[in-house]
């Protein structure tokens, strides 16, 4: 299978100390890959670096075989890398429609973009009902849907999601995972950072467990779920009982 | 003091308030988008008035005819201000930003003083000397044109912010700079555009008041304090509030001056400014 994203021996930092310390991973076309690990492992930093918010100090990042390390976000967006950050990133005093339109900012506004907006609203019917309302009025789950939908308006080659289900009720969480699976089924490659390790492993094709800025474990979701050692070391007590 | 005099002053106040509203919207736009307060705003307006005067004196252009030239030149000046000064100090402490626009204020004012001397000059316009009568009320044509022009200019700006792609991107950058960048919106490009638009508004205001106001190096004071008061009244950074605030301040300025003494009208404006800050720190229309 063709590799969409290759991260090879990447070092990156905010200041003097490396947060990513020789991290490597590979994502194939059409895969849904989960990135797990304890708080502070560098999961968000990995996505920020791939999305162009941080420049790798060393190592290589390739998209479809082309070096993209150090490119700025607008350039990366034009190459098809969409990024939904961990914190809420909606424009609260703009409408849902406007938020979606801005998701296509780097594209020429055409009939095609308008069609894509309708397609995203069809994927998230709850948003369609409220399209002329301000984003600040949405619930936590709806906000996440809008952020993911906004990312899709780029028609991304690669969608990076940082903790898409953070702080959501279990039912809403399931809904979001279902939508992510739909997005993947439509052909978009997805890398998703998650805290809910068990659910993430269940839905993803493969997963990487990070620790201290490096890849510790890598494997198929179901294999990692089945592995006693991985469960005990990385997935916490919430998983062990099941 | 008769009712007619008060009414007359309210009408005049509204006319002046339209211009203050345009000034306040220009100031508020920058504040709302990037939390920078532009002390040099009145000086942009003053330079725009000189440009108007020399286009009149040199080329015989009516101030209303040279208005587009003024808007364009000032747009360029705004973009340059951002690229040469503001962009650099944005990474520094807030104090550096305050000092930089204050420094610009001093530079623009005293350069004008040096070049033009403190003489009064005035351009003439077709609308300079007309008076419209509405029963007992009188409105000078120049002031009416300035009022209408200001309302049109702010409406155009509001439409731009509401409907266009760039306008939406400007609002997005104002609400969440990093999230905007994650969608490919280059904050620096949009900040530069915002400075251009803000300065262009000062250019338009300069053209509109030129038919009935003298220009001298200190004329910016007539607009800056009332403009700031209107920004505070409207809720800092709220351009719609700033517009409403401008109308109120215009009336306070003129009617207040009529009811008391003309000399104290700026003090009255400042009093309103302080009172609002005390009672509603986010402004009457603040969020
Ligand atoms: N903006 C920042 N500036 C400095 N250090 C940061 C910043 N963001 C994260 N860090 C540090 O980098 C490390 C990894 O953080 P992060 O990538 O957010 O972890 P995770 O997403 O896996 O919880 C942590 O030690 C954190 O304190
Ligand atoms: Mg994180």
Coordinates of C-alpha atoms and ligand atoms in Angstrom, one line a residue:
Chain A
X1 CA 0.0 0.0 0.0
X2 CA 1.2 3.5 -0.7
X3 CA 2.4 5.6 2.2
X4 CA 0.6 8.9 2.7
X5 CA 2.5 10.1 5.7
X6 CA 6.0 9.2 6.8
X7 CA 7.5 10.6 9.9
X8 CA 11.1 9.6 10.2
X9 CA 13.3 10.2 13.3
X10 CA 11.7 13.6 14.0
X11 CA 13.0 15.8 16.8
X12 CA 11.0 18.9 17.7
X13 CA 10.8 21.2 20.6
X14 CA 9.1 24.4 21.9
X15 CA 12.2 25.6 23.6
X16 CA 15.5 24.0 24.7
X17 CA 14.3 20.5 25.4
X18 CA 13.1 18.1 22.7
X19 CA 9.5 17.0 23.1
X20 CA 9.7 14.7 20.1
X21 CA 12.8 12.6 20.4
X22 CA 13.4 10.6 17.3
X23 CA 9.8 9.8 16.6
X24 CA 8.9 7.7 13.6
X25 CA 5.6 6.5 12.1
X26 CA 4.1 5.6 8.8
X27 CA 0.5 5.9 7.7
X28 CA -0.8 4.2 4.5
X29 CA -3.5 5.5 2.2
X30 CA -7.0 5.0 3.5
X31 CA -5.9 4.0 7.0
X32 CA -7.3 5.2 10.3
X33 CA -4.4 5.3 12.6
X34 CA -4.7 6.0 16.4
X35 CA -2.0 7.7 18.4
X36 CA -2.1 6.9 22.1
X37 CA 0.0 7.5 25.1
X38 CA 0.1 9.2 28.5
X39 CA -0.4 12.9 29.0
X40 CA 2.7 14.8 27.9
X41 CA 3.9 12.0 25.7
X42 CA 4.1 14.4 22.7
X43 CA 0.9 13.3 20.8
X44 CA -0.3 16.9 20.2
X45 CA 3.2 18.0 19.5
X46 CA 3.4 15.3 16.8
X47 CA 0.2 16.6 15.1
X48 CA 1.3 20.3 15.4
X49 CA 4.6 19.4 13.8
X50 CA 2.9 17.5 10.9
X51 CA 0.4 20.4 10.5
X52 CA 3.3 23.0 10.2
X53 CA 2.8 24.8 13.6
X54 CA 6.2 23.5 14.7
X55 CA 9.4 23.0 12.7
X56 CA 11.2 19.7 13.2
X57 CA 14.7 20.3 14.4
X58 CA 15.9 17.1 12.8
X59 CA 14.4 14.2 10.8
X60 CA 12.0 14.1 7.9
X61 CA 8.3 14.4 7.3
X62 CA 7.0 13.2 4.0
X63 CA 3.5 13.5 2.4
X64 CA 3.2 11.1 -0.6
X65 CA 6.9 10.9 -0.7
X66 CA 7.5 14.7 -0.8
X67 CA 9.3 16.4 2.1
X68 CA 7.0 18.7 4.0
X69 CA 8.9 19.3 7.2
X70 CA 9.0 23.0 8.1
X71 CA 6.3 24.1 5.6
X72 CA 3.9 26.6 7.1
X73 CA 0.2 25.7 7.7
X74 CA -1.2 27.5 4.6
X75 CA 1.2 25.6 2.3
X76 CA 0.4 22.3 4.0
X77 CA -3.3 22.9 3.7
X78 CA -2.9 23.4 -0.1
X79 CA -1.2 20.0 -0.2
X80 CA -4.2 18.5 1.6
X81 CA -3.3 18.2 5.3
X82 CA -6.2 19.3 7.4
X83 CA -5.7 19.7 11.2
X84 CA -8.3 19.8 14.0
X85 CA -6.5 21.0 17.1
X86 CA -7.1 19.6 20.6
X87 CA -8.6 22.8 22.0
X88 CA -11.8 24.1 20.6
X89 CA -11.0 26.1 17.5
X90 CA -14.4 27.3 16.2
X91 CA -15.1 31.0 15.6
X92 CA -17.7 31.4 18.3
X93 CA -19.4 34.5 17.0
X94 CA -19.7 33.3 13.4
X95 CA -22.4 31.1 12.1
X96 CA -22.1 27.4 11.4
X97 CA -22.3 28.2 7.7
X98 CA -19.6 30.8 8.0
X99 CA -17.3 28.4 9.9
X100 CA -17.7 25.9 7.2
X101 CA -17.0 28.4 4.5
X102 CA -13.8 29.3 6.2
X103 CA -12.8 25.6 6.1
X104 CA -12.5 26.1 2.3
X105 CA -10.6 29.3 2.6
X106 CA -7.6 28.1 0.6
X107 CA -9.9 26.8 -2.1
X108 CA -11.4 29.1 -4.8
X109 CA -15.1 29.7 -3.8
X110 CA -17.0 27.8 -6.4
X111 CA -20.1 25.8 -6.9
X112 CA -18.0 22.8 -5.9
X113 CA -17.3 24.3 -2.5
X114 CA -20.9 25.0 -2.0
X115 CA -21.7 21.4 -2.8
X116 CA -19.1 20.2 -0.4
X117 CA -20.7 22.3 2.3
X118 CA -24.0 20.6 1.6
X119 CA -22.3 17.2 1.7
X120 CA -20.8 18.0 5.1
X121 CA -24.1 19.2 6.4
X122 CA -25.7 16.0 5.2
X123 CA -23.1 14.0 7.1
X124 CA -23.9 16.0 10.3
X125 CA -27.7 16.7 10.1
X126 CA -27.6 18.3 13.5
X127 CA -25.5 21.1 12.1
X128 CA -27.7 21.5 9.0
X129 CA -30.7 22.5 11.2
X130 CA -28.6 25.2 12.9
X131 CA -26.6 26.5 10.0
X132 CA -27.5 30.2 10.5
X133 CA -26.9 30.1 14.2
X134 CA -23.7 31.1 15.9
X135 CA -21.2 28.4 16.8
X136 CA -21.1 29.5 20.4
X137 CA -24.5 28.0 20.9
X138 CA -23.5 24.4 20.0
X139 CA -23.1 21.6 22.4
X140 CA -19.7 20.0 22.9
X141 CA -20.4 17.1 20.5
X142 CA -21.8 19.5 17.9
X143 CA -18.7 21.7 18.1
X144 CA -16.5 18.7 17.4
X145 CA -18.6 17.7 14.5
X146 CA -18.4 21.2 13.1
X147 CA -14.6 21.2 13.5
X148 CA -14.3 17.9 11.7
X149 CA -16.7 19.0 9.0
X150 CA -14.7 22.2 8.6
X151 CA -11.6 20.1 8.1
X152 CA -13.3 18.0 5.5
X153 CA -14.1 21.1 3.4
X154 CA -10.4 21.1 2.4
X155 CA -11.1 17.7 0.7
X156 CA -8.0 16.6 2.7
X157 CA -5.7 13.9 1.7
X158 CA -4.8 13.5 5.3
X159 CA -7.0 14.5 8.3
X160 CA -5.3 15.0 11.6
X161 CA -7.6 14.9 14.7
X162 CA -6.4 15.7 18.1
X163 CA -8.6 14.1 20.8
X164 CA -11.9 14.4 18.8
X165 CA -13.9 12.9 21.7
X166 CA -12.3 14.8 24.6
X167 CA -14.8 15.6 27.3
X168 CA -17.8 14.1 25.5
X169 CA -20.5 11.8 27.0
X170 CA -20.1 8.1 25.9
X171 CA -23.0 8.2 23.5
X172 CA -21.8 11.4 21.8
X173 CA -18.3 9.8 21.7
X174 CA -19.7 6.8 19.8
X175 CA -21.4 9.1 17.4
X176 CA -18.1 11.0 16.7
X177 CA -16.3 7.7 16.2
X178 CA -19.0 6.6 13.7
X179 CA -18.6 9.8 11.8
X180 CA -14.8 9.4 11.7
X181 CA -15.3 5.8 10.3
X182 CA -17.6 7.3 7.7
X183 CA -15.0 9.8 6.7
X184 CA -12.4 7.1 6.4
X185 CA -14.8 4.9 4.4
X186 CA -15.1 7.8 2.0
X187 CA -11.4 7.5 1.3
X188 CA -9.7 10.0 3.6
X189 CA -6.7 8.9 5.5
X190 CA -7.1 9.8 9.2
X191 CA -4.6 10.1 12.1
X192 CA -6.4 10.5 15.4
X193 CA -4.9 11.2 18.8
X194 CA -7.0 9.7 21.5
X195 CA -7.3 9.3 25.3
X196 CA -10.0 6.7 25.1
X197 CA -7.5 4.0 24.3
X198 CA -9.9 1.0 24.2
X199 CA -12.5 2.6 21.9
X200 CA -9.8 4.1 19.7
X201 CA -8.2 0.7 19.3
X202 CA -11.5 -0.9 18.5
X203 CA -12.2 1.5 15.6
X204 CA -8.7 2.1 14.2
X205 CA -6.8 0.0 11.7
X206 CA -3.5 0.5 13.5
X207 CA -2.2 2.4 16.5
X208 CA 1.0 3.8 17.8
X209 CA 1.7 4.2 21.5
X210 CA 4.0 7.2 22.3
X211 CA 6.0 7.7 25.4
X212 CA 8.4 10.6 26.0
X213 CA 8.4 11.6 22.4
X214 CA 9.1 8.2 20.9
X215 CA 7.1 5.4 19.5
X216 CA 7.0 2.6 22.1
X217 CA 4.5 0.2 20.6
X218 CA 3.0 -0.1 17.1
X219 CA 0.5 -2.6 15.8
X220 CA -3.0 -3.4 14.6
X221 CA -5.7 -2.2 16.9
X222 CA -7.1 -5.6 17.8
X223 CA -3.6 -7.0 18.4
X224 CA -2.8 -4.2 20.9
X225 CA -6.1 -4.7 22.6
X226 CA -5.4 -8.4 22.9
X227 CA -1.9 -8.0 24.2
X228 CA -1.7 -8.3 28.0
X229 CA 1.5 -6.4 28.2
X230 CA 0.3 -3.4 26.3
X231 CA -2.9 -3.3 28.2
X232 CA -1.2 -3.3 31.5
X233 CA 1.6 -0.8 30.6
X234 CA -0.3 1.7 28.5
X235 CA -4.0 1.4 28.5
X236 CA -4.6 1.8 32.2
X237 CA -6.9 0.1 34.6
X238 CA -10.1 1.2 32.8
X239 CA -9.2 -1.3 30.1
X240 CA -7.8 -4.2 32.1
X241 CA -11.2 -5.2 33.5
X242 CA -12.9 -5.8 30.1
Chain B
X1 CA -32.6 79.0 25.6
X2 CA -35.4 77.9 23.3
X3 CA -36.3 74.4 22.2
X4 CA -35.4 75.3 18.7
X5 CA -31.8 76.0 19.7
X6 CA -31.5 72.7 21.4
X7 CA -33.1 70.8 18.5
X8 CA -30.8 72.6 16.1
X9 CA -27.8 71.6 18.2
X10 CA -29.0 68.0 18.2
X11 CA -29.2 68.0 14.4
X12 CA -25.8 69.5 14.1
X13 CA -24.5 67.0 16.7
X14 CA -25.8 64.1 14.6
X15 CA -24.1 65.5 11.5
X16 CA -20.8 65.7 13.3
X17 CA -21.6 62.4 15.0
X18 CA -21.7 60.7 11.6
X19 CA -18.1 61.6 11.0
X20 CA -17.1 60.6 14.6
X21 CA -18.9 57.3 13.9
X22 CA -16.7 56.7 10.9
X23 CA -13.6 57.5 12.9
X24 CA -14.7 55.3 15.8
X25 CA -15.3 52.4 13.4
X26 CA -11.8 52.8 11.9
X27 CA -10.2 52.8 15.4
X28 CA -12.5 50.0 16.6
X29 CA -11.7 47.7 13.7
X30 CA -8.0 47.6 14.6
X31 CA -8.7 47.2 18.3
X32 CA -11.3 44.5 17.6
X33 CA -9.0 42.5 15.3
X34 CA -5.7 42.8 17.1
X35 CA -6.1 44.6 20.4
X36 CA -4.0 47.6 19.2
X37 CA -5.0 51.1 19.9
X38 CA -4.0 53.6 17.2
X39 CA -3.2 56.9 18.8
X40 CA -2.1 58.2 15.4
X41 CA -5.6 57.9 13.9
X42 CA -6.5 61.6 14.0
X43 CA -3.2 62.4 12.4
X44 CA -4.1 60.1 9.4
X45 CA -7.2 62.2 9.1
X46 CA -5.2 65.4 9.3
X47 CA -2.8 64.3 6.5
X48 CA -5.8 63.2 4.4
X49 CA -7.1 66.8 4.8
X50 CA -3.8 68.3 3.7
X51 CA -3.8 65.9 0.7
X52 CA -7.4 67.1 -0.1
X53 CA -6.3 70.7 0.3
X54 CA -3.3 70.4 -2.1
X55 CA -5.3 68.5 -4.6
X56 CA -7.8 71.4 -4.5
X57 CA -5.2 74.2 -4.5
X58 CA -2.9 72.5 -7.0
X59 CA -5.3 70.7 -9.4
X60 CA -8.6 72.3 -8.6
X61 CA -10.1 69.1 -7.5
X62 CA -13.3 69.3 -5.4
X63 CA -12.7 67.4 -2.0
X64 CA -15.6 65.1 -2.9
X65 CA -14.0 64.3 -6.3
X66 CA -10.6 63.6 -4.7
X67 CA -12.1 61.3 -2.1
X68 CA -11.3 58.1 -3.9
X69 CA -7.7 59.2 -4.2
X70 CA -7.6 60.0 -0.5
X71 CA -9.0 56.6 0.4
X72 CA -6.5 54.8 -1.8
X73 CA -3.4 56.8 -0.6
X74 CA -4.5 56.3 3.0
X75 CA -5.1 52.6 2.4
X76 CA -1.5 52.3 1.3
X77 CA -0.3 54.3 4.3
X78 CA -2.2 52.0 6.6
X79 CA -0.7 48.9 5.0
X80 CA 2.8 50.5 5.2
X81 CA 2.2 51.4 8.9
X82 CA 1.4 47.7 9.6
X83 CA 4.3 46.3 7.6
X84 CA 7.0 48.7 8.8
X85 CA 6.0 49.3 12.4
X86 CA 3.1 47.4 13.9
X87 CA 4.1 43.9 12.6
X88 CA 7.5 44.3 14.3
X89 CA 6.2 45.4 17.6
X90 CA 3.4 42.9 17.8
X91 CA 5.8 40.3 19.1
X92 CA 7.0 42.7 21.8
X93 CA 5.2 43.8 25.0
X94 CA 1.9 45.7 24.9
X95 CA 3.8 48.8 26.1
X96 CA 5.9 48.7 22.9
X97 CA 2.7 48.7 20.8
X98 CA 1.3 51.7 22.8
X99 CA 4.5 53.6 22.4
X100 CA 4.8 52.8 18.7
X101 CA 1.4 54.3 17.8
X102 CA 2.0 57.2 20.1
X103 CA 5.3 57.7 18.5
X104 CA 3.6 57.7 15.1
X105 CA 1.2 60.3 16.4
X106 CA 4.0 62.6 17.4
X107 CA 5.9 62.0 14.1
X108 CA 2.9 62.6 11.9
X109 CA 1.8 65.7 13.8
X110 CA 5.1 67.5 14.0
X111 CA 6.2 66.6 10.5
X112 CA 3.0 68.4 9.4
X113 CA 3.9 71.3 11.7
X114 CA 7.4 71.5 10.2
X115 CA 6.2 71.3 6.6
X116 CA 2.9 73.2 6.6
X117 CA 3.4 75.5 9.6
X118 CA 0.4 76.0 12.0
X119 CA -1.6 78.0 9.4
X120 CA -5.3 77.2 8.8
X121 CA -6.1 76.2 5.2
X122 CA -9.4 75.2 3.7
X123 CA -10.4 73.6 0.4
X124 CA -13.5 74.8 -1.3
X125 CA -16.2 72.5 -2.5
X126 CA -19.5 72.8 -4.4
X127 CA -21.2 71.9 -1.1
X128 CA -19.2 74.3 1.0
X129 CA -21.6 77.1 1.5
X130 CA -25.1 75.7 1.0
X131 CA -27.7 75.6 3.7
X132 CA -30.8 73.4 3.8
X133 CA -33.8 74.6 5.7
X134 CA -36.3 72.2 7.3
X135 CA -38.8 74.5 9.0
X136 CA -36.9 76.3 11.6
X137 CA -34.0 73.8 11.4
X138 CA -30.9 74.5 9.3
X139 CA -28.3 72.1 8.1
X140 CA -25.3 73.1 6.2
X141 CA -25.0 71.1 3.0
X142 CA -21.4 70.2 3.6
X143 CA -22.2 68.7 7.0
X144 CA -25.1 66.8 5.6
X145 CA -22.9 65.4 2.8
X146 CA -20.3 64.4 5.4
X147 CA -23.0 62.7 7.4
X148 CA -24.4 60.8 4.5
X149 CA -21.0 59.9 3.2
X150 CA -19.9 58.6 6.6
X151 CA -23.0 56.5 6.9
X152 CA -22.5 55.1 3.4
X153 CA -18.8 54.4 4.1
X154 CA -19.5 52.5 7.3
X155 CA -22.4 50.6 5.7
X156 CA -20.0 49.6 2.9
X157 CA -17.5 48.4 5.5
X158 CA -20.2 46.4 7.4
X159 CA -21.2 44.7 4.2
X160 CA -17.6 43.9 3.4
X161 CA -17.2 42.4 6.8
X162 CA -20.4 40.4 6.7
X163 CA -20.5 39.1 3.1
X164 CA -17.1 38.9 1.5
X165 CA -14.6 36.1 1.9
X166 CA -11.9 38.5 3.1
X167 CA -14.3 40.1 5.5
X168 CA -15.1 36.8 7.0
X169 CA -11.5 35.9 7.3
X170 CA -10.9 39.2 9.1
X171 CA -13.5 38.3 11.7
X172 CA -12.1 34.9 12.0
X173 CA -8.6 36.2 12.7
X174 CA -10.1 38.6 15.3
X175 CA -11.8 35.7 17.1
X176 CA -9.0 33.1 17.0
X177 CA -5.8 33.8 15.3
X178 CA -4.3 30.3 15.6
X179 CA -7.5 28.6 14.5
X180 CA -7.6 30.9 11.5
X181 CA -4.0 30.0 10.6
X182 CA -4.9 26.3 10.8
X183 CA -7.4 27.0 8.0
X184 CA -4.7 28.7 5.9
X185 CA -5.7 32.3 6.8
X186 CA -2.4 34.3 7.0
X187 CA -2.9 36.6 10.0
X188 CA -0.2 39.1 8.8
X189 CA -1.9 39.5 5.5
X190 CA -5.2 40.2 7.0
X191 CA -3.8 42.5 9.7
X192 CA -2.2 44.5 6.9
X193 CA -5.6 44.7 5.0
X194 CA -7.3 45.8 8.3
X195 CA -4.8 48.6 8.7
X196 CA -5.3 49.6 5.1
X197 CA -9.1 49.7 5.6
X198 CA -8.9 51.5 8.9
X199 CA -6.6 54.2 7.4
X200 CA -8.8 54.5 4.3
X201 CA -11.7 55.3 6.6
X202 CA -9.7 58.2 8.0
X203 CA -9.0 59.2 4.4
X204 CA -12.7 59.3 3.6
X205 CA -13.5 61.2 6.8
X206 CA -10.8 63.7 5.9
X207 CA -12.3 64.3 2.5
X208 CA -15.8 64.6 3.9
X209 CA -15.0 67.3 6.4
X210 CA -12.7 69.3 4.2
X211 CA -15.5 71.3 2.6
X212 CA -16.3 73.0 5.9
X213 CA -13.3 72.6 8.2
X214 CA -9.9 74.2 8.3
X215 CA -7.0 72.0 8.3
X216 CA -4.0 72.7 10.5
X217 CA -1.5 70.3 12.2
X218 CA -3.7 70.0 15.4
X219 CA -7.0 69.2 13.7
X220 CA -6.7 65.5 14.6
X221 CA -7.6 66.4 18.2
X222 CA -11.1 67.3 17.0
X223 CA -11.7 63.7 16.1
X224 CA -9.4 61.5 18.2
X225 CA -10.9 62.0 21.7
X226 CA -14.5 61.9 20.6
X227 CA -13.6 58.9 18.4
X228 CA -12.1 57.1 21.4
X229 CA -15.0 57.9 23.6
X230 CA -17.3 56.5 20.9
X231 CA -15.2 53.3 20.8
X232 CA -15.5 52.9 24.5
X233 CA -19.2 53.6 24.4
X234 CA -19.7 51.0 21.7
X235 CA -17.8 48.3 23.6
X236 CA -14.1 48.1 22.6
X237 CA -13.7 46.4 19.3
X238 CA -17.4 46.2 18.5
X239 CA -17.6 48.1 15.2
X240 CA -21.4 48.3 15.2
X241 CA -21.4 49.7 18.7
X242 CA -18.7 52.2 17.7
X243 CA -20.9 53.5 15.0
X244 CA -23.8 54.0 17.4
X245 CA -21.4 55.5 20.0
X246 CA -20.2 58.0 17.4
X247 CA -23.7 59.4 16.9
X248 CA -24.2 59.7 20.7
X249 CA -20.8 61.4 21.2
X250 CA -21.5 63.8 18.3
X251 CA -24.7 65.0 20.0
X252 CA -23.0 65.2 23.4
X253 CA -20.2 67.2 21.9
X254 CA -22.4 69.7 20.1
X255 CA -25.5 69.9 22.2
X256 CA -23.5 69.7 25.4
X257 CA -21.4 72.6 24.1
X258 CA -24.5 74.6 23.3
X259 CA -26.2 74.0 26.7
X260 CA -23.1 74.9 28.6
X261 CA -20.1 76.6 27.0
X262 CA -18.5 75.7 23.7
X263 CA -15.1 75.7 25.4
X264 CA -16.0 72.7 27.6
X265 CA -17.5 70.4 25.0
X266 CA -14.4 68.2 24.8
X267 CA -14.4 68.0 28.6
X268 CA -18.1 66.8 28.4
X269 CA -17.1 64.1 25.9
X270 CA -14.4 63.0 28.2
X271 CA -16.8 62.9 31.2
X272 CA -19.1 60.6 29.2
X273 CA -16.1 58.5 28.4
X274 CA -15.2 58.2 32.1
X275 CA -18.7 57.6 33.2
X276 CA -19.1 54.8 30.8
X277 CA -15.8 53.2 31.8
X278 CA -16.9 53.4 35.5
X279 CA -20.4 52.1 35.1
X280 CA -20.1 49.7 32.1
X281 CA -16.4 49.0 31.5
X282 CA -17.3 46.9 28.4
X283 CA -19.3 49.8 26.9
X284 CA -23.0 50.3 26.5
X285 CA -23.1 47.9 23.6
X286 CA -20.2 45.7 24.8
X287 CA -20.4 42.0 25.0
Ligands
LIG1 N1 3.3 25.4 23.8 C1 4.1 24.7 24.6 N2 5.3 25.2 25.1 C2 6.1 24.5 25.8 N3 6.0 23.3 26.1 C3 4.9 22.6 25.7 C4 3.9 23.3 24.9 N4 3.0 22.4 24.5 C5 3.3 21.2 25.1 N5 4.5 21.3 25.8 C6 5.2 20.3 26.5 O1 5.5 19.3 25.6 C7 5.2 18.0 26.2 C8 4.3 17.2 25.3 O2 3.1 17.9 25.2 P1 1.9 17.4 24.3 O3 2.4 17.1 22.9 O4 0.8 18.4 24.4 O5 1.5 16.0 25.0 P2 0.2 15.1 24.8 O6 -0.6 15.7 23.7 O7 0.7 13.8 24.5 O8 -0.5 15.1 26.1 C9 4.7 18.2 27.6 O9 5.8 18.1 28.5 C10 4.2 19.7 27.5 O10 4.4 20.3 28.8
LIG2 MG1 -2.5 16.5 23.7

